[in-house]
Amino acid sequence: MIGTTEDGPAPTAPVPDLSDPTLYRDDRATAILDGLRAAAPVHRVDRDGKPSFWAVLSYDLVSRALADAQTFSSTGGMRLDADPVATAAATGKMMVITDPPRHGKIRRIVSNGFTPKMVQRLETNMRSTAIDIIETALDQGECDFAEVAARLPVSVICDMLGVPREGWDFMLKQTKAAFGVGASTADAELAAAAHTEIFLYYDELMRQRREQRQEDIISALVHGSIDDRPLTNEEIILNCNGLVSGGNETTRHATIKGLLAFIRNPEQWHRVRADRSLLPGAIREILRYSTPAMHVLRTAARDTELGGRQIRAGDMVTLWLSSANRDERLFPDPDLFDIERSPNRHLTFAHGAHYCIGSALATTELTIFFDEMLRRVELPELTGEVRRMRSNLIGGVEHMPIRLRRA
Ligand code: HEM
């Protein structure tokens, strides 16, 4: 667990194992990352019984590595400790773990699916779903906001993929089981069963969309082709899963942590409520402050140097977006939640070739949700303990009991 010296100048203090999910449960991580970043922008993390990895913490080096897909490849997986067999099977097929130039060909098919007509439909449905979610929570009075915030992202993704409205609750249940963060064997069995259910569901949707194209992403995928070859069912399903896993928990936890930031900084809530022109800046600050995807992984494709450290081909390199977004050189007083922070060029959606394809959708979703909250409810109160998630990837909150009152 000690930063070594053989690969360049290393800080002398021990480097905690940043892959340990328990670090993130009690939010020790922010202070740890601040301390490490102040000591050096790049650290080597050695682990007991698991491969070492590099941790890149400063804004400029995280941006630089994200922009250089030739040197920092995505084909070894996009997160720490992912299943290596599943990763190898999906590399070159699933957009997020494919390198350019093939990556761009898959990305184009998905991007072309976001037609103006579809985006218009998504926005209209998003607002009615958001209103329904908030009104239901208001009727209950007290609720676990972590549960409430799960509904909108999954319904938007279903709508985008082409799952009809009557299938949304089924998909919410199955995606929670399939992509939820849990480590026990029981969870793993449930996840496998849920994945099977989802595959069967997609299979039927693909069959329907082959017969009749609609304005949705499954249609774009089944009618798309790369180098004059249509995508295989496996490639289509993997990319649907990529959209589900990329857009669900991330948007959910940005929503939860955004509301928590308002509860802890009530004056910011009252300001944006009084002047709705502050809302876009508030959403940008929610995205910076929450940074739901804490790191992305890359694998060095060749020997290189970063922050004075020698990185060898094959090394795992983690780029900590959560640290870059608190880099005081870019964000003065970075722990302050300030809805008027400007400039606010956060890296929450990463940067470069893999820049989040759902960034506009997630931003619209958060904007609509908070707009309707500000219109309909007084600033909620916490009624119990807020419990953070145990995950080294998703910086999230799994339990947040609140009381809601109508405005
Ligand atoms: C890529 C974060 C919402 C789908 C990414 C990446 C990040 C990210 C950091 C880069 C991954 C990498 O470089 O390896 C987020 C956050 C979101 C969000 C924080 C919400 C607040 C969404 C939504 C969707 C989505 C709503 C679905 C529509 C994807 C996909 C990629 C991606 C498919 C891979 C893009 C590529 O490889 O070119 N996202 N995301 N994300 N995101 Fe998002």
Coordinates of C-alpha atoms and ligand atoms in Angstrom, one line a residue:
M1 CA 0.0 0.0 0.0
I2 CA 3.0 2.3 -0.3
G3 CA 3.6 4.6 -3.3
T4 CA 6.7 3.2 -4.8
T5 CA 9.8 5.2 -6.0
E6 CA 11.0 3.0 -8.9
D7 CA 8.8 4.6 -11.5
G8 CA 9.6 8.2 -10.7
P9 CA 9.3 10.6 -7.8
A10 CA 6.7 9.3 -5.4
P11 CA 5.2 10.8 -2.3
T12 CA 6.4 9.2 0.9
A13 CA 3.0 8.8 2.7
P14 CA 1.2 5.5 2.2
V15 CA -1.4 5.6 -0.6
P16 CA -4.7 4.1 0.6
D17 CA -6.4 1.5 -1.5
L18 CA -8.7 3.7 -3.5
S19 CA -10.5 0.6 -4.9
D20 CA -11.8 -0.2 -1.4
P21 CA -15.6 0.4 -1.7
T22 CA -15.9 1.0 2.1
L23 CA -13.9 4.2 1.7
Y24 CA -16.8 5.8 0.0
R25 CA -19.4 4.7 2.5
D26 CA -18.5 7.4 5.1
D27 CA -17.1 10.0 2.7
R28 CA -13.6 9.7 4.0
A29 CA -12.7 9.7 0.3
T30 CA -13.0 13.4 -0.4
A31 CA -10.4 14.3 2.2
I32 CA -8.2 11.4 1.1
L33 CA -8.3 12.5 -2.5
D34 CA -7.7 16.1 -1.5
G35 CA -4.6 15.1 0.5
L36 CA -3.2 12.9 -2.3
R37 CA -3.8 15.5 -5.0
A38 CA -2.0 18.1 -2.9
A39 CA 1.0 15.8 -2.6
A40 CA 1.2 14.7 -6.3
P41 CA -1.1 14.5 -9.3
V42 CA -0.4 10.8 -10.0
H43 CA 0.0 8.0 -7.5
R44 CA 0.6 4.3 -7.7
V45 CA -1.8 2.2 -5.6
D46 CA -0.5 -1.2 -4.6
R47 CA -3.1 -3.7 -3.4
D48 CA -2.9 -6.9 -1.4
G49 CA -3.7 -9.8 -3.8
K50 CA -4.9 -7.6 -6.7
P51 CA -3.1 -5.8 -9.4
S52 CA -1.7 -2.3 -8.7
F53 CA -3.1 0.7 -10.6
W54 CA -2.2 4.3 -11.2
A55 CA -4.5 7.0 -9.8
V56 CA -4.6 10.3 -11.7
L57 CA -6.1 13.1 -9.6
S58 CA -5.4 16.5 -11.1
Y59 CA -7.8 18.2 -13.5
D60 CA -5.3 18.9 -16.2
L61 CA -3.8 15.3 -16.2
V62 CA -7.3 13.7 -16.1
S63 CA -8.3 15.8 -19.1
R64 CA -5.1 15.0 -20.9
A65 CA -5.5 11.3 -20.5
L66 CA -9.2 11.3 -21.5
A67 CA -8.3 13.2 -24.7
D68 CA -5.6 10.6 -25.7
A69 CA -7.4 7.4 -26.5
Q70 CA -4.4 6.1 -28.5
T71 CA -2.3 5.9 -25.4
F72 CA -5.0 5.4 -22.8
S73 CA -7.2 2.6 -24.2
S74 CA -10.7 1.6 -23.0
T75 CA -10.5 -2.0 -24.2
G76 CA -9.4 -3.3 -20.7
G77 CA -12.7 -2.1 -19.2
M78 CA -14.0 1.3 -18.1
R79 CA -14.0 0.6 -14.3
L80 CA -11.9 -1.0 -11.7
D81 CA -12.5 -4.6 -10.8
A82 CA -15.0 -5.3 -13.5
D83 CA -15.4 -9.0 -14.5
P84 CA -12.5 -9.6 -16.9
V85 CA -14.3 -12.4 -18.8
A86 CA -17.4 -10.2 -19.5
T87 CA -15.1 -7.3 -20.4
A88 CA -13.1 -9.3 -22.9
A89 CA -16.3 -10.7 -24.4
A90 CA -17.7 -7.2 -25.0
T91 CA -14.6 -5.4 -26.1
G92 CA -14.9 -4.1 -29.7
K93 CA -18.7 -4.6 -29.5
M94 CA -19.9 -2.3 -26.7
M95 CA -19.1 1.4 -27.4
V96 CA -17.7 2.3 -24.0
I97 CA -15.0 -0.4 -24.1
T98 CA -14.1 0.0 -27.7
D99 CA -11.3 2.2 -29.1
P100 CA -11.4 4.5 -32.1
P101 CA -11.9 4.1 -35.0
R102 CA -14.4 1.3 -34.5
H103 CA -15.8 3.1 -31.4
G104 CA -16.8 6.1 -33.6
K105 CA -18.7 3.8 -36.0
I106 CA -20.9 2.4 -33.1
R107 CA -21.3 5.8 -31.6
R108 CA -22.6 7.3 -34.9
I109 CA -25.4 4.7 -35.1
V110 CA -26.6 5.4 -31.6
S111 CA -26.2 9.2 -32.0
N112 CA -28.3 9.1 -35.2
G113 CA -31.0 7.5 -33.2
F114 CA -31.5 10.7 -31.2
T115 CA -33.7 12.3 -33.9
P116 CA -35.3 15.7 -33.1
K117 CA -38.7 14.0 -33.0
M118 CA -37.5 11.4 -30.5
V119 CA -35.9 14.0 -28.2
Q120 CA -39.1 16.1 -28.3
R121 CA -41.1 13.0 -27.2
L122 CA -38.6 12.2 -24.4
E123 CA -38.8 15.7 -23.0
T124 CA -42.6 15.8 -23.0
N125 CA -42.8 12.4 -21.3
M126 CA -40.0 13.3 -18.9
R127 CA -42.0 16.2 -17.6
S128 CA -45.2 14.2 -17.1
T129 CA -43.3 11.4 -15.4
A130 CA -41.4 13.9 -13.1
I131 CA -44.7 15.5 -12.1
D132 CA -46.3 12.1 -11.4
I133 CA -43.3 11.1 -9.3
I134 CA -43.2 14.3 -7.2
E135 CA -47.0 14.3 -6.7
T136 CA -47.0 10.7 -5.5
A137 CA -44.1 11.5 -3.1
L138 CA -46.1 14.6 -1.9
D139 CA -49.1 12.4 -1.2
Q140 CA -47.0 10.1 0.9
G141 CA -45.5 13.0 2.8
E142 CA -42.5 11.0 4.0
C143 CA -40.4 8.9 1.7
D144 CA -36.9 7.5 0.9
F145 CA -35.7 9.9 -1.8
A146 CA -33.2 7.4 -3.0
E147 CA -36.1 5.3 -4.1
V148 CA -38.1 8.2 -5.5
A149 CA -35.1 9.4 -7.6
A150 CA -34.7 6.0 -9.3
R151 CA -37.9 6.2 -11.3
L152 CA -37.3 9.0 -13.8
P153 CA -33.9 7.8 -15.2
V154 CA -35.1 4.3 -15.9
S155 CA -38.3 5.5 -17.6
V156 CA -36.4 7.9 -19.8
I157 CA -34.0 5.2 -20.9
C158 CA -36.9 2.8 -21.6
D159 CA -38.6 5.5 -23.6
M160 CA -35.4 6.2 -25.5
L161 CA -34.7 2.5 -26.2
G162 CA -38.3 1.9 -27.3
V163 CA -39.8 0.0 -24.4
P164 CA -43.5 0.8 -24.3
R165 CA -44.8 2.5 -21.2
E166 CA -46.5 -0.6 -19.8
G167 CA -43.0 -2.3 -19.7
W168 CA -41.3 0.5 -17.7
D169 CA -42.1 -1.0 -14.2
F170 CA -40.9 -4.4 -15.3
M171 CA -37.6 -2.8 -16.6
L172 CA -37.2 -0.8 -13.4
K173 CA -37.4 -3.9 -11.3
Q174 CA -35.1 -6.0 -13.6
T175 CA -32.5 -3.2 -14.1
K176 CA -32.3 -2.7 -10.3
A177 CA -31.6 -6.4 -9.8
A178 CA -29.3 -6.6 -12.8
F179 CA -27.3 -3.4 -12.5
G180 CA -27.7 -2.6 -8.7
V181 CA -24.5 -2.4 -6.7
G182 CA -24.3 -5.5 -4.4
A183 CA -21.6 -8.0 -3.7
S184 CA -23.3 -11.1 -2.2
T185 CA -23.9 -14.4 -4.0
A186 CA -27.6 -13.9 -3.6
D187 CA -27.3 -10.6 -5.4
A188 CA -25.2 -12.2 -8.2
E189 CA -27.8 -14.9 -8.7
L190 CA -30.6 -12.4 -8.8
A191 CA -28.6 -10.2 -11.2
A192 CA -28.0 -13.1 -13.6
A193 CA -31.7 -14.0 -13.6
A194 CA -32.6 -10.4 -14.2
H195 CA -30.1 -10.1 -17.1
T196 CA -31.8 -13.1 -18.7
E197 CA -35.3 -11.5 -18.4
I198 CA -33.9 -8.3 -20.0
F199 CA -32.3 -10.1 -22.9
L200 CA -35.6 -11.9 -23.6
Y201 CA -37.4 -8.6 -23.6
Y202 CA -34.9 -7.0 -25.9
D203 CA -35.1 -10.0 -28.2
E204 CA -38.8 -9.5 -28.7
L205 CA -38.3 -5.7 -29.2
M206 CA -35.6 -6.3 -31.8
R207 CA -37.9 -8.7 -33.7
Q208 CA -40.7 -6.1 -33.7
R209 CA -38.4 -3.2 -34.8
R210 CA -36.9 -5.2 -37.6
E211 CA -40.4 -5.5 -39.0
Q212 CA -41.4 -1.9 -38.3
R213 CA -38.9 0.8 -37.6
Q214 CA -39.9 3.4 -34.9
E215 CA -38.3 6.5 -33.5
D216 CA -36.1 4.8 -30.9
I217 CA -32.6 3.5 -30.3
I218 CA -33.4 -0.2 -30.8
S219 CA -34.7 0.7 -34.2
A220 CA -31.5 2.7 -34.9
L221 CA -29.4 -0.3 -33.8
V222 CA -31.2 -3.0 -35.7
H223 CA -31.3 -0.9 -38.9
G224 CA -27.7 0.3 -38.5
S225 CA -24.6 -1.2 -40.0
I226 CA -20.8 -1.0 -39.7
D227 CA -18.6 -1.5 -42.8
D228 CA -21.7 -2.8 -44.7
R229 CA -22.5 -5.4 -42.0
P230 CA -25.6 -5.1 -39.8
L231 CA -24.9 -5.3 -36.0
T232 CA -25.4 -8.7 -34.5
N233 CA -28.0 -9.3 -31.8
E234 CA -25.2 -9.5 -29.3
E235 CA -23.8 -6.1 -30.3
I236 CA -27.2 -4.6 -30.1
I237 CA -28.0 -6.0 -26.7
L238 CA -24.6 -5.0 -25.3
N239 CA -25.1 -1.4 -26.4
C240 CA -28.6 -1.3 -25.0
N241 CA -27.1 -2.5 -21.7
G242 CA -24.4 0.2 -22.1
L243 CA -27.1 2.8 -22.3
V244 CA -29.0 1.4 -19.3
S245 CA -26.0 1.0 -17.1
G246 CA -24.5 4.3 -18.2
G247 CA -27.6 6.4 -17.7
N248 CA -29.5 4.9 -14.7
E249 CA -27.6 5.0 -11.5
T250 CA -25.6 8.1 -12.6
T251 CA -28.6 10.3 -13.2
R252 CA -30.3 8.9 -10.1
H253 CA -27.4 9.8 -7.8
A254 CA -27.0 13.2 -9.3
T255 CA -30.6 13.9 -8.4
I256 CA -30.3 12.6 -4.9
K257 CA -27.0 14.4 -4.1
G258 CA -28.4 17.5 -5.8
L259 CA -31.3 17.6 -3.4
L260 CA -29.1 16.8 -0.5
A261 CA -26.8 19.8 -1.5
F262 CA -29.9 22.1 -1.5
I263 CA -31.0 20.7 1.9
R264 CA -27.6 21.5 3.4
N265 CA -27.4 24.9 1.6
P266 CA -31.0 26.2 1.9
E267 CA -30.1 29.7 0.7
Q268 CA -29.1 28.2 -2.7
W269 CA -32.6 26.6 -3.0
H270 CA -34.3 29.9 -2.2
R271 CA -32.1 31.8 -4.7
V272 CA -32.9 29.5 -7.6
R273 CA -36.6 29.4 -6.6
A274 CA -36.8 33.2 -6.7
D275 CA -34.9 33.4 -10.0
R276 CA -35.3 30.5 -12.4
S277 CA -32.7 31.9 -14.7
L278 CA -30.2 30.4 -12.2
L279 CA -31.4 26.9 -12.8
P280 CA -29.0 25.9 -15.7
G281 CA -26.0 27.0 -13.5
A282 CA -27.5 25.1 -10.5
I283 CA -27.7 21.9 -12.6
R284 CA -24.1 22.4 -13.7
E285 CA -23.0 22.8 -10.1
I286 CA -25.1 19.7 -9.1
L287 CA -23.2 17.7 -11.7
R288 CA -19.8 19.0 -10.6
Y289 CA -20.6 18.6 -6.9
S290 CA -22.1 15.1 -7.1
T291 CA -19.8 13.5 -9.8
P292 CA -21.7 10.2 -9.8
A293 CA -19.2 8.3 -11.9
M294 CA -16.2 8.8 -9.6
H295 CA -13.5 7.2 -11.8
V296 CA -13.0 5.8 -15.3
L297 CA -10.4 3.2 -16.1
R298 CA -8.0 3.1 -19.0
T299 CA -5.2 0.7 -19.9
A300 CA -1.9 2.1 -21.2
A301 CA -1.4 1.0 -24.8
R302 CA 2.3 2.0 -24.7
D303 CA 4.9 3.2 -22.3
T304 CA 4.3 6.8 -21.4
E305 CA 4.9 9.5 -18.8
L306 CA 2.2 11.2 -16.8
G307 CA 2.9 13.7 -14.0
G308 CA 6.5 12.7 -13.8
R309 CA 5.7 9.0 -13.4
Q310 CA 6.7 6.3 -15.8
I311 CA 3.7 4.3 -16.9
R312 CA 4.3 1.0 -18.7
A313 CA 2.2 -0.6 -21.5
G314 CA -0.5 -2.7 -19.9
D315 CA -0.7 -0.7 -16.7
M316 CA -4.2 0.1 -15.4
V317 CA -4.7 3.9 -15.1
T318 CA -7.7 5.3 -13.1
L319 CA -8.8 8.8 -13.9
W320 CA -10.6 10.3 -10.9
L321 CA -13.3 12.6 -12.1
S322 CA -14.4 13.2 -8.5
S323 CA -10.9 14.5 -7.7
A324 CA -10.5 16.6 -10.9
N325 CA -13.9 18.2 -10.1
R326 CA -12.5 19.4 -6.7
D327 CA -9.2 20.6 -8.1
E328 CA -8.8 24.0 -6.5
R329 CA -6.8 25.3 -9.4
L330 CA -9.9 25.2 -11.5
F331 CA -12.6 25.5 -8.9
P332 CA -11.9 28.0 -6.1
D333 CA -13.3 26.9 -2.8
P334 CA -14.2 23.5 -4.4
D335 CA -16.2 22.1 -1.4
L336 CA -18.6 25.0 -1.6
F337 CA -21.9 24.3 -3.4
D338 CA -22.3 27.5 -5.4
I339 CA -25.0 27.6 -8.0
E340 CA -23.4 30.7 -9.6
R341 CA -20.0 29.2 -9.9
S342 CA -18.5 30.4 -13.2
P343 CA -16.7 29.1 -15.1
N344 CA -17.8 25.6 -14.2
R345 CA -16.1 23.2 -16.7
H346 CA -16.6 20.0 -14.7
L347 CA -15.5 16.6 -16.0
T348 CA -18.6 14.8 -14.7
F349 CA -19.4 13.5 -18.2
A350 CA -15.6 12.9 -19.0
H351 CA -14.0 14.3 -22.1
G352 CA -12.7 13.2 -25.5
A353 CA -13.9 10.3 -27.6
H354 CA -16.1 8.7 -24.9
Y355 CA -17.6 12.0 -23.7
C356 CA -21.0 10.9 -22.3
I357 CA -23.4 10.3 -25.1
G358 CA -26.3 10.9 -22.7
S359 CA -25.0 14.2 -21.3
A360 CA -27.7 16.4 -22.9
L361 CA -30.4 13.9 -21.9
A362 CA -29.2 13.7 -18.3
T363 CA -29.0 17.5 -18.1
T364 CA -32.5 18.0 -19.4
E365 CA -33.8 15.3 -17.0
L366 CA -32.2 17.0 -14.0
T367 CA -33.4 20.4 -15.2
I368 CA -37.0 19.3 -15.6
F369 CA -37.0 17.4 -12.3
F370 CA -35.7 20.3 -10.2
D371 CA -37.9 22.8 -12.0
E372 CA -40.9 20.8 -11.0
M373 CA -39.6 20.3 -7.5
L374 CA -39.0 24.0 -7.1
R375 CA -42.5 24.7 -8.4
R376 CA -44.3 22.1 -6.2
V377 CA -42.6 21.6 -2.9
E378 CA -41.0 23.5 0.0
L379 CA -37.4 22.6 0.6
P380 CA -37.7 19.1 2.0
E381 CA -36.4 18.1 5.5
L382 CA -34.2 15.1 6.3
T383 CA -36.0 12.8 8.7
G384 CA -33.2 10.4 9.4
E385 CA -29.7 9.3 8.6
V386 CA -28.3 9.6 5.0
R387 CA -26.5 6.4 4.0
R388 CA -23.9 6.5 1.3
M389 CA -23.3 3.7 -1.1
R390 CA -20.5 1.2 -0.8
S391 CA -19.0 1.4 -4.3
N392 CA -15.7 2.5 -5.8
L393 CA -17.5 3.6 -9.0
I394 CA -20.8 5.2 -8.2
G395 CA -20.5 8.0 -5.6
G396 CA -24.1 7.7 -4.4
V397 CA -26.6 7.7 -1.6
E398 CA -28.6 4.5 -1.0
H399 CA -30.9 5.9 1.7
M400 CA -32.2 9.4 2.2
P401 CA -35.4 9.7 4.2
I402 CA -37.2 13.1 3.7
R403 CA -40.4 14.9 4.5
L404 CA -42.1 16.8 1.7
R405 CA -44.6 19.6 2.0
R406 CA -46.6 21.2 -0.8
A407 CA -45.4 24.7 -1.8
Ligands
HEM1 C1 -20.2 7.7 -21.1 C2 -21.1 9.8 -16.9 C3 -25.9 9.9 -18.0 C4 -24.9 6.7 -21.5 C5 -20.0 8.3 -19.9 C6 -18.8 8.6 -19.3 C7 -19.0 9.2 -18.1 C8 -20.5 9.3 -17.9 C9 -18.0 9.7 -17.0 C10 -17.4 8.3 -19.9 C11 -16.9 6.9 -19.7 C12 -15.5 6.7 -20.2 O1 -14.9 7.7 -20.6 O2 -15.1 5.6 -20.1 C13 -22.5 10.0 -16.8 C14 -23.2 10.8 -15.8 C15 -24.5 10.8 -16.1 C16 -24.7 10.1 -17.4 C17 -22.5 11.3 -14.6 C18 -25.7 11.4 -15.4 C19 -25.6 12.4 -14.6 C20 -26.0 9.1 -19.1 C21 -27.3 8.8 -19.8 C22 -27.0 7.8 -20.7 C23 -25.6 7.6 -20.7 C24 -28.6 9.4 -19.4 C25 -28.0 7.2 -21.7 C26 -28.6 7.8 -22.5 C27 -23.5 6.7 -21.7 C28 -22.9 5.9 -22.7 C29 -21.5 6.2 -22.6 C30 -21.4 7.1 -21.5 C31 -23.5 4.9 -23.7 C32 -20.4 5.6 -23.5 C33 -20.0 6.7 -24.6 C34 -18.9 6.3 -25.4 O3 -18.2 5.3 -25.1 O4 -18.7 7.0 -26.5 N1 -21.1 8.7 -19.1 N2 -23.4 9.6 -17.7 N3 -25.0 8.3 -19.7 N4 -22.6 7.4 -21.0 FE1 -23.0 8.6 -19.5

